[in-house]
XYZ file of C-alpha atoms in Angstrom:
580
model
C -0.304 -9.041 -25.044
C 1.764 -11.387 -24.967
C 0.673 -14.942 -26.530
C 0.201 -17.517 -23.981
C 2.417 -20.358 -25.730
C 5.547 -17.278 -25.533
C 5.247 -17.100 -22.219
C 5.653 -20.739 -21.562
C 8.454 -21.280 -23.373
C 10.061 -18.464 -21.043
C 9.112 -20.721 -18.443
C 9.876 -23.533 -19.270
C 14.116 -22.135 -20.206
C 14.010 -20.621 -16.943
C 15.329 -21.575 -13.853
C 14.255 -19.708 -11.049
C 17.121 -21.078 -8.437
C 19.813 -18.936 -10.730
C 17.681 -15.874 -11.088
C 17.075 -15.830 -7.365
C 20.315 -16.549 -6.527
C 21.312 -13.487 -8.287
C 20.458 -11.531 -5.139
C 19.448 -13.963 -2.703
C 22.024 -16.349 -1.158
C 20.556 -19.635 -0.955
C 21.169 -22.880 0.822
C 20.132 -26.184 0.672
C 16.917 -27.763 2.119
C 15.870 -30.852 1.772
C 14.574 -31.057 -1.998
C 13.973 -27.325 -1.983
C 16.661 -24.167 -1.080
C 16.311 -21.297 1.540
C 17.466 -18.094 2.327
C 16.818 -14.640 3.966
C 13.596 -12.749 2.453
C 14.257 -9.789 -0.018
C 11.440 -8.688 0.561
C 11.081 -7.845 4.373
C 14.435 -7.774 7.156
C 14.431 -11.026 9.108
C 17.317 -12.805 10.441
C 16.512 -16.707 10.174
C 15.989 -17.718 6.574
C 12.185 -18.567 5.993
C 12.252 -17.791 2.021
C 12.034 -21.377 0.419
C 12.903 -21.426 -3.569
C 11.519 -24.678 -5.124
C 13.500 -25.852 -8.406
C 11.111 -28.541 -8.931
C 7.839 -26.071 -9.369
C 9.692 -22.826 -10.117
C 8.692 -21.285 -7.515
C 9.289 -19.524 -4.526
C 7.498 -18.941 -1.022
C 8.496 -16.564 1.786
C 6.739 -18.331 5.606
C 7.798 -14.763 7.294
C 5.899 -11.900 5.035
C 3.762 -14.645 2.915
C 5.417 -13.330 -0.688
C 5.139 -15.847 -2.977
C 5.292 -16.787 -6.628
C 7.201 -17.796 -9.576
C 10.137 -16.111 -12.037
C 7.900 -13.389 -13.380
C 6.617 -12.183 -10.339
C 10.162 -12.464 -8.697
C 11.321 -9.588 -11.279
C 7.977 -7.994 -10.872
C 8.466 -7.075 -7.333
C 12.302 -6.977 -7.323
C 12.812 -4.160 -9.571
C 9.571 -2.739 -10.309
C 8.317 -3.790 -13.386
C 4.533 -4.571 -15.233
C 4.015 -8.100 -16.150
C 4.920 -7.405 -19.857
C 8.018 -5.339 -18.574
C 8.845 -8.412 -16.756
C 8.753 -10.840 -19.618
C 10.348 -8.517 -21.905
C 13.239 -8.901 -19.718
C 12.786 -12.270 -19.096
C 12.694 -13.260 -22.578
C 15.872 -11.519 -23.404
C 17.670 -13.593 -20.929
C 16.762 -16.683 -22.612
C 16.799 -16.099 -25.755
C 12.736 -15.938 -26.538
C 12.180 -13.836 -28.848
C 8.656 -11.630 -28.738
C 6.598 -10.085 -30.959
C 7.372 -6.428 -31.624
C 3.291 -5.987 -32.553
C 1.815 -7.143 -29.149
C -0.712 -5.331 -27.941
C -0.748 -3.964 -24.549
C -3.082 -3.528 -21.042
C -4.223 -1.067 -20.307
C -1.770 -1.198 -16.653
C 1.199 -1.318 -19.267
C -0.309 1.250 -21.467
C -0.675 3.936 -18.218
C 2.966 3.162 -17.141
C 3.679 3.399 -20.943
C 2.382 6.744 -20.611
C 3.715 7.551 -17.765
C 7.008 7.240 -18.901
C 6.873 9.444 -22.016
C 5.223 11.750 -19.847
C 8.236 11.868 -17.651
C 10.865 11.670 -20.786
C 9.450 14.892 -21.894
C 9.625 16.632 -18.419
C 13.401 15.620 -18.261
C 13.834 17.507 -22.032
C 11.671 20.085 -20.855
C 13.368 21.007 -17.395
C 17.003 20.248 -19.177
C 16.091 22.712 -22.179
C 14.738 25.981 -19.307
C 18.234 25.396 -17.891
C 20.459 25.922 -20.890
C 18.266 29.082 -22.223
C 16.040 30.475 -20.078
C 16.707 33.433 -18.052
C 15.132 32.206 -15.227
C 17.369 29.589 -14.989
C 20.224 32.013 -14.676
C 20.991 31.080 -10.571
C 20.765 27.277 -11.465
C 23.159 27.815 -14.074
C 24.936 29.727 -11.779
C 24.704 27.225 -9.008
C 25.954 24.189 -11.388
C 28.962 25.715 -12.251
C 29.868 26.267 -8.985
C 29.469 22.716 -8.234
C 32.041 22.495 -10.779
C 30.073 19.880 -13.536
C 30.716 20.568 -16.898
C 28.859 20.829 -19.822
C 29.495 16.331 -20.552
C 27.892 16.266 -16.953
C 24.940 18.397 -17.193
C 23.742 16.462 -20.655
C 24.684 13.033 -19.694
C 22.508 12.909 -16.863
C 20.476 15.264 -18.698
C 19.960 18.056 -15.825
C 17.387 20.690 -15.855
C 15.552 23.536 -14.178
C 12.251 23.271 -12.610
C 11.244 27.144 -12.576
C 9.742 29.281 -9.875
C 6.412 29.999 -11.556
C 6.071 26.215 -13.013
C 4.942 25.691 -16.392
C 5.241 22.345 -16.697
C 1.649 21.431 -16.806
C 0.220 23.424 -19.070
C 3.259 22.349 -21.363
C 2.980 19.070 -21.191
C -0.764 19.174 -21.582
C -0.237 21.050 -25.018
C 1.846 17.755 -26.017
C -1.231 15.944 -25.004
C -0.451 14.278 -22.082
C -3.471 13.836 -19.807
C -3.827 15.409 -16.186
C -4.151 11.681 -14.613
C -1.436 10.667 -16.038
C 0.700 13.686 -15.190
C -0.625 13.136 -11.298
C 0.144 9.630 -11.161
C 3.719 10.167 -12.565
C 3.933 12.816 -10.056
C 4.777 15.460 -12.013
C 1.690 17.553 -10.910
C -0.161 17.913 -7.634
C -3.563 19.162 -7.212
C -4.052 22.617 -5.584
C -6.763 23.265 -3.224
C -9.615 24.067 -6.153
C -8.984 20.615 -7.562
C -6.810 22.292 -10.324
C -3.685 20.846 -11.217
C 0.158 22.680 -10.768
C 3.320 21.431 -11.107
C 5.116 19.220 -8.193
C 8.673 20.608 -8.378
C 9.225 24.572 -7.907
C 12.723 25.991 -7.860
C 14.614 23.179 -8.093
C 17.670 21.584 -10.439
C 16.126 18.748 -11.628
C 17.879 15.341 -11.607
C 15.985 12.825 -13.629
C 16.128 8.814 -12.367
C 16.244 6.576 -14.634
C 15.354 2.239 -14.362
C 17.385 -0.382 -15.797
C 15.967 0.459 -19.335
C 16.914 4.176 -19.112
C 13.567 5.094 -19.157
C 12.839 8.570 -16.928
C 10.926 7.366 -13.637
C 10.992 9.732 -11.587
C 12.959 13.432 -10.342
C 15.285 14.712 -7.189
C 14.952 18.419 -7.253
C 16.724 20.304 -4.796
C 15.936 23.758 -3.705
C 17.606 26.583 -5.459
C 16.726 29.168 -2.386
C 16.015 28.454 0.961
C 12.585 26.286 0.762
C 12.700 22.639 2.293
C 13.181 20.472 2.180
C 16.789 20.878 0.422
C 15.802 17.901 -1.353
C 12.758 17.027 -2.532
C 12.268 13.145 -4.590
C 8.808 12.454 -7.068
C 5.954 10.688 -4.997
C 6.116 6.889 -5.238
C 3.851 5.782 -8.315
C 3.509 2.612 -10.580
C 6.601 3.840 -12.201
C 8.951 4.852 -9.266
C 9.880 3.759 -6.181
C 12.594 5.395 -4.577
C 13.637 1.640 -2.429
C 14.349 -0.098 -5.821
C 16.155 2.263 -7.841
C 20.366 3.680 -7.578
C 20.900 7.368 -8.830
C 23.560 6.314 -11.528
C 23.343 2.763 -12.078
C 21.962 2.748 -15.442
C 24.819 5.413 -16.345
C 27.221 3.372 -14.595
C 25.802 -0.074 -15.618
C 28.575 -1.415 -18.196
C 31.528 -0.252 -15.862
C 29.960 -1.748 -12.715
C 29.503 -5.173 -14.417
C 33.157 -5.030 -16.280
C 34.387 -4.843 -12.790
C 31.495 -6.351 -10.396
C 32.188 -3.389 -8.460
C 30.225 -0.390 -6.937
C 30.842 2.474 -5.298
C 27.802 3.860 -3.192
C 27.434 7.217 -2.611
C 25.246 9.974 -0.727
C 24.007 11.943 -2.789
C 23.040 13.090 -6.834
C 26.170 15.636 -6.791
C 28.667 12.907 -5.291
C 27.635 10.538 -8.083
C 27.774 13.361 -10.902
C 31.479 14.289 -9.675
C 32.672 10.719 -9.234
C 31.687 10.001 -13.351
C 32.505 13.447 -14.457
C 35.923 12.379 -12.451
C 35.865 8.896 -14.436
C 34.681 6.863 -11.701
C 31.694 5.473 -13.676
C 31.090 2.850 -11.124
C 29.609 5.561 -8.652
C 25.502 5.647 -7.465
C 23.305 6.453 -4.972
C 20.012 5.590 -3.025
C 17.495 8.842 -3.365
C 17.885 10.131 -0.112
C 16.799 6.896 2.159
C 18.977 4.609 3.583
C 20.171 1.336 1.384
C 17.224 -1.415 1.520
C 17.182 -5.143 0.649
C 15.859 -4.521 -2.893
C 18.996 -1.363 -3.012
C 21.369 -4.910 -2.412
C 19.092 -7.312 -5.058
C 19.526 -4.723 -7.369
C 22.950 -4.257 -6.723
C 23.642 -7.707 -7.105
C 22.707 -8.401 -10.540
C 25.428 -5.789 -11.532
C 28.114 -6.745 -9.303
C 29.551 -8.945 -6.559
C 31.106 -6.269 -3.923
C 30.403 -2.612 -2.839
C 32.481 -0.109 -1.315
C 30.392 2.363 0.648
C 31.465 5.811 0.652
C 29.140 8.218 2.612
C 30.034 11.517 4.549
C 32.993 11.470 7.234
C 30.104 13.049 10.044
C 28.804 11.002 12.517
C 25.240 10.695 10.404
C 27.242 9.545 7.531
C 29.274 6.446 9.470
C 25.980 5.273 10.454
C 24.377 5.517 7.562
C 27.428 3.702 5.698
C 27.411 0.918 8.581
C 23.627 0.416 8.071
C 24.221 0.338 4.520
C 26.474 -1.949 4.750
C 24.937 -4.571 7.275
C 21.682 -4.485 4.533
C 24.565 -5.182 1.182
C 26.165 -7.649 3.377
C 22.885 -9.818 4.716
C 22.671 -9.757 0.827
C 25.619 -11.735 0.086
C 27.239 -8.571 -1.098
C 30.962 -8.405 -0.678
C 31.292 -4.947 1.480
C 33.713 -2.114 2.666
C 33.642 0.388 4.288
C 35.767 3.905 3.231
C 35.805 7.118 4.929
C 36.517 11.117 3.146
C 38.479 13.355 5.226
C 36.798 15.176 7.903
C 34.480 18.145 7.196
C 34.918 16.698 3.420
C 31.896 15.340 1.131
C 33.274 12.735 -2.071
C 32.300 15.485 -4.626
C 34.403 18.074 -2.593
C 36.997 15.692 -1.972
C 37.145 15.237 -5.780
C 36.981 18.783 -7.237
C 39.742 20.051 -4.179
C 41.982 17.284 -4.634
C 40.844 15.190 -7.383
C 40.386 11.371 -8.391
C 43.599 10.032 -6.634
C 42.628 11.009 -3.314
C 39.386 9.844 -3.615
C 41.043 6.612 -4.833
C 43.245 6.839 -1.891
C 40.120 6.604 0.291
C 38.682 4.110 -1.796
C 41.558 1.509 -1.271
C 42.102 2.373 2.126
C 37.937 1.154 2.730
C 38.010 -1.509 5.497
C 35.494 -4.545 5.660
C 32.441 -3.914 7.508
C 33.266 -5.863 10.665
C 36.567 -3.823 11.028
C 35.392 -0.550 10.149
C 32.500 -0.592 12.702
C 34.892 -2.274 15.529
C 36.821 1.114 15.007
C 34.057 3.480 14.958
C 32.682 2.097 18.085
C 36.090 1.620 20.139
C 36.126 5.479 19.139
C 32.813 6.663 19.729
C 33.077 4.513 23.743
C 36.236 6.455 24.292
C 38.048 4.761 26.974
C 37.814 0.801 26.478
C 36.394 -0.681 29.851
C 35.169 -3.798 30.634
C 31.691 -2.568 29.912
C 32.647 -1.022 26.955
C 34.383 -3.949 25.719
C 30.731 -6.019 26.171
C 28.922 -3.726 24.476
C 31.268 -3.141 21.316
C 31.171 -6.812 21.194
C 27.838 -7.329 21.503
C 26.574 -4.432 18.794
C 29.669 -6.062 16.128
C 28.094 -9.726 16.861
C 24.770 -8.455 15.801
C 26.500 -7.300 12.431
C 28.726 -10.431 12.290
C 25.109 -12.811 12.727
C 23.649 -11.557 9.523
C 26.659 -12.581 6.903
C 25.296 -15.726 5.351
C 28.955 -17.257 5.071
C 29.896 -19.471 7.930
C 33.483 -19.082 7.075
C 33.474 -15.606 7.232
C 31.282 -15.415 10.353
C 34.003 -17.954 12.207
C 37.173 -15.335 10.850
C 35.485 -11.839 12.066
C 34.589 -13.169 15.606
C 38.344 -14.378 15.934
C 39.341 -11.101 14.408
C 36.942 -9.278 16.836
C 38.564 -11.260 20.134
C 42.160 -10.528 19.430
C 41.000 -6.635 19.048
C 39.138 -6.652 21.850
C 41.556 -8.756 24.074
C 38.408 -11.126 24.859
C 38.413 -14.869 25.452
C 37.159 -16.075 21.693
C 34.815 -19.089 23.073
C 33.015 -16.737 25.653
C 32.609 -14.481 22.779
C 31.434 -17.086 20.374
C 29.229 -18.038 23.047
C 27.602 -15.076 23.740
C 26.715 -14.537 20.261
C 24.379 -17.258 20.352
C 23.314 -19.881 17.844
C 23.694 -17.148 14.699
C 27.804 -17.392 15.685
C 29.817 -20.500 14.684
C 30.935 -22.242 17.732
C 34.521 -23.772 18.256
C 34.995 -27.218 16.475
C 36.866 -29.623 18.173
C 36.402 -32.441 15.323
C 35.292 -32.068 11.457
C 32.408 -30.447 10.585
C 28.696 -31.260 9.822
C 26.608 -30.467 7.213
C 23.898 -28.309 9.187
C 20.273 -29.919 9.256
C 17.329 -27.905 6.508
C 15.371 -25.405 8.545
C 12.131 -26.548 8.872
C 9.958 -23.711 8.336
C 6.688 -23.925 10.723
C 3.772 -23.245 8.066
C 1.642 -20.420 8.610
C -2.462 -20.992 7.210
C -4.307 -18.398 5.769
C -7.010 -17.657 8.152
C -9.417 -17.926 5.181
C -8.556 -21.145 4.616
C -9.558 -24.348 6.251
C -7.722 -26.898 7.680
C -9.611 -29.463 5.394
C -9.391 -27.802 2.408
C -5.191 -27.173 2.662
C -4.978 -30.436 3.592
C -6.364 -31.789 0.304
C -5.051 -29.579 -1.506
C -1.754 -30.396 -0.192
C -2.117 -34.294 -2.068
C -3.808 -32.421 -4.918
C -0.534 -30.411 -5.256
C 1.371 -33.591 -5.073
C -0.931 -35.135 -7.870
C -2.189 -32.092 -9.770
C -3.708 -34.337 -12.576
C -6.373 -35.751 -10.034
C -7.945 -32.252 -10.036
C -9.966 -33.090 -11.988
C -11.511 -35.802 -10.178
C -12.676 -33.625 -7.150
C -15.784 -31.737 -6.721
C -15.975 -28.528 -5.783
C -18.379 -29.306 -3.060
C -15.523 -31.081 -1.406
C -13.898 -27.996 -0.431
C -15.177 -25.729 2.478
C -13.629 -22.671 1.205
C -14.534 -19.924 -1.306
C -10.676 -20.055 -1.925
C -10.050 -23.308 -1.587
C -12.353 -23.873 -4.678
C -10.780 -21.650 -6.406
C -7.471 -23.072 -5.918
C -8.843 -26.321 -7.230
C -9.716 -24.633 -10.570
C -6.190 -23.140 -11.166
C -5.029 -26.906 -10.487
C -7.598 -28.095 -12.996
C -6.178 -24.400 -15.695
C -2.200 -25.283 -14.871
C -2.968 -29.216 -16.318
C -0.784 -32.196 -15.975
C 2.559 -31.302 -13.555
C 5.304 -30.794 -16.122
C 7.873 -27.794 -16.871
C 6.497 -24.268 -16.044
C 3.711 -25.582 -14.199
C 3.973 -23.923 -10.988
C 3.977 -20.544 -13.207
C 0.974 -21.464 -14.794
C -0.568 -22.672 -11.632
C -0.317 -18.914 -10.260
C -1.154 -17.154 -13.191
C -4.500 -18.742 -13.160
C -5.332 -18.208 -9.519
C -6.839 -14.526 -8.356
C -4.522 -12.176 -6.814
C -5.626 -12.736 -3.046
C -4.893 -17.160 -3.118
C -1.639 -17.053 -4.946
C 0.089 -16.695 -1.341
C -1.247 -19.917 -0.430
C -0.533 -21.152 -3.362
C 2.938 -20.547 -3.367
C 3.001 -21.940 -0.166
C 1.833 -25.223 -0.833
C 4.040 -25.376 -3.960
C 7.345 -25.318 -2.179
C 5.792 -27.488 0.924
C 8.381 -30.439 1.273
C 5.573 -32.551 2.532
C 5.785 -35.926 0.402
C 3.250 -39.362 -0.681
C 4.971 -42.341 -1.817
C 1.028 -42.769 -3.401
C -0.685 -39.409 -3.814
C -3.193 -40.927 -5.074
C -4.350 -43.292 -2.652
C -3.737 -40.465 0.351
C -6.214 -38.799 -2.051
C -8.685 -41.198 -1.972
C -8.383 -42.315 1.354
C -9.122 -38.920 2.142
C -12.243 -38.190 0.123
C -13.572 -41.896 1.098
C -13.055 -40.975 5.000
C -14.914 -37.141 3.767
C -17.732 -38.811 2.501
C -17.538 -41.351 5.627
C -17.849 -38.126 8.031
C -21.025 -36.544 6.151
C -22.773 -39.557 6.157
C -22.344 -39.996 9.654
C -23.484 -36.787 10.645
C -26.493 -36.827 8.577
C -27.850 -40.207 10.241
C -26.995 -39.028 13.519
C -29.657 -37.151 14.911
C -31.936 -40.437 13.586
C -30.107 -42.578 15.121
C -29.470 -40.258 18.967
C -33.530 -40.098 19.126
C -34.381 -43.933 18.672
C -35.768 -45.350 21.682
C -36.738 -42.890 23.350
C -40.531 -43.514 22.393
C -39.534 -43.858 18.881
C -39.439 -46.595 16.426
C -35.526 -48.334 16.293
C -34.396 -48.540 12.663
C -31.584 -51.475 12.935
C -30.000 -51.184 9.664
C -29.858 -47.362 10.297
C -28.083 -48.169 14.001
C -26.187 -50.778 12.508
C -24.693 -48.145 9.594
C -23.964 -45.677 12.084
C -21.837 -47.844 14.772
C -19.920 -49.507 11.434
C -19.171 -45.878 10.085
C -18.201 -44.635 13.958
C -15.714 -47.812 14.183
C -14.319 -47.006 10.854
C -13.616 -43.270 11.380
C -11.973 -44.236 14.856
C -9.833 -47.006 12.684
C -8.362 -44.099 10.150
C -7.652 -41.564 12.925
C -5.580 -44.342 14.647
C -3.711 -44.734 11.093
């Protein structure tokens, strides 16, 4: 385990605004910053980052946490892996002989099994007589030995022998199953997951093999098969070829997104080391965030058919919403980047990349081409579709320019076009620009935490030192009491306090706590507000205790004047606090 004092040192050196801002465009919203959530698709920003507390919370999907949990969620890392990554970022040395927890040990063992599988498949491709068809296929795709070795391409044999070989090397059946290398037969015995396929190892940012893509060498379906989702592999969070090309992407701050494994390998083989690809799935927000850690812009070059162009537009929209500069290129009809490279070389593909259009121009021309005759109705439909794309751009200046160009291209009145785009489209201004007002996001109250608990905890979050003076019995819910215990464990407010609090809480309560951490509700005297709330609570409790006895007085029962006077006084006092 990593020593607590080391984690605390990492927290104090981190700036969550800088960390999150590398992959989420942020703008000022009062004391906090806001942006579009990287964990779910949204048009209006509901993702809040608190510089003061060094935490984040999304009011849309409920995700929240500190810098550690942000890296864990965006890069699919275990806590220890995220801590190591952040430690390297801020120059903190973690002792190499730390002990791993059970989850980290299992993840490490899975990666060891996956690395063994990659080398096993690679050796079979190079030497096994049964891999002759695979070797012929590789040759037919013009891949040289350097590419085969560099990407560690392999072959999964038709008869399947990985499970048996891995078990002889000491890998447990459970680990092979969890890593996606094995599946169960009907009788419960393990079998290889991949059969008769050319194998493409998929690596994370550290170079560890986390999964595979396999292309069938026969008529089997599916044509491409990826590893199943696992504790170490999520296809929506990794880009094929990014590890191999990371240095080139970082150097030029630009990536070239392609459609498949062969496109990427061919591009690298011809010298375009900035090529990478999603794993047979649409580009996701997590892909865009990952890419934004390496690059400022991307050029998307998918196949020239209708499906490829549609996928390119969708991917570009995701990249645009994440704050990446994005352009879309096309290759000649009937070709894909891999075929173009082998037929005409890098110069031909480079020409397509240099001619790439910005997303709005590309989508506009694509829709005009598909519309055929540009009737008024067609113009309206094109404008509506393109405006929906423009609205996703976080750059207001760029949005403004794109609307102007769209109006010119379609021959439409610019002001009418802006009005039809709604609030997300900048309107024509006749005076100086004014700063936008902070976006007010309505909080979502967790169903299992009563209003009273949230109100009291909200005050305690502004004066955490007071948490030790509040009794657990004052709170009405188990969740509220758990958060109170976390406040006590986190100690006095200071650097890293928000992270310490979240770490001290059970997972079920972290969402509510992260929401409270970014709450901007302020108090001039939080300790005084807390005292008044507790006093009111005490009076209300006493009122409920004596109310039955007071209401029964006079119906043949003796009148207790003292109790009656106390009841009336409490009623008046509580009405006064309600008015105040």
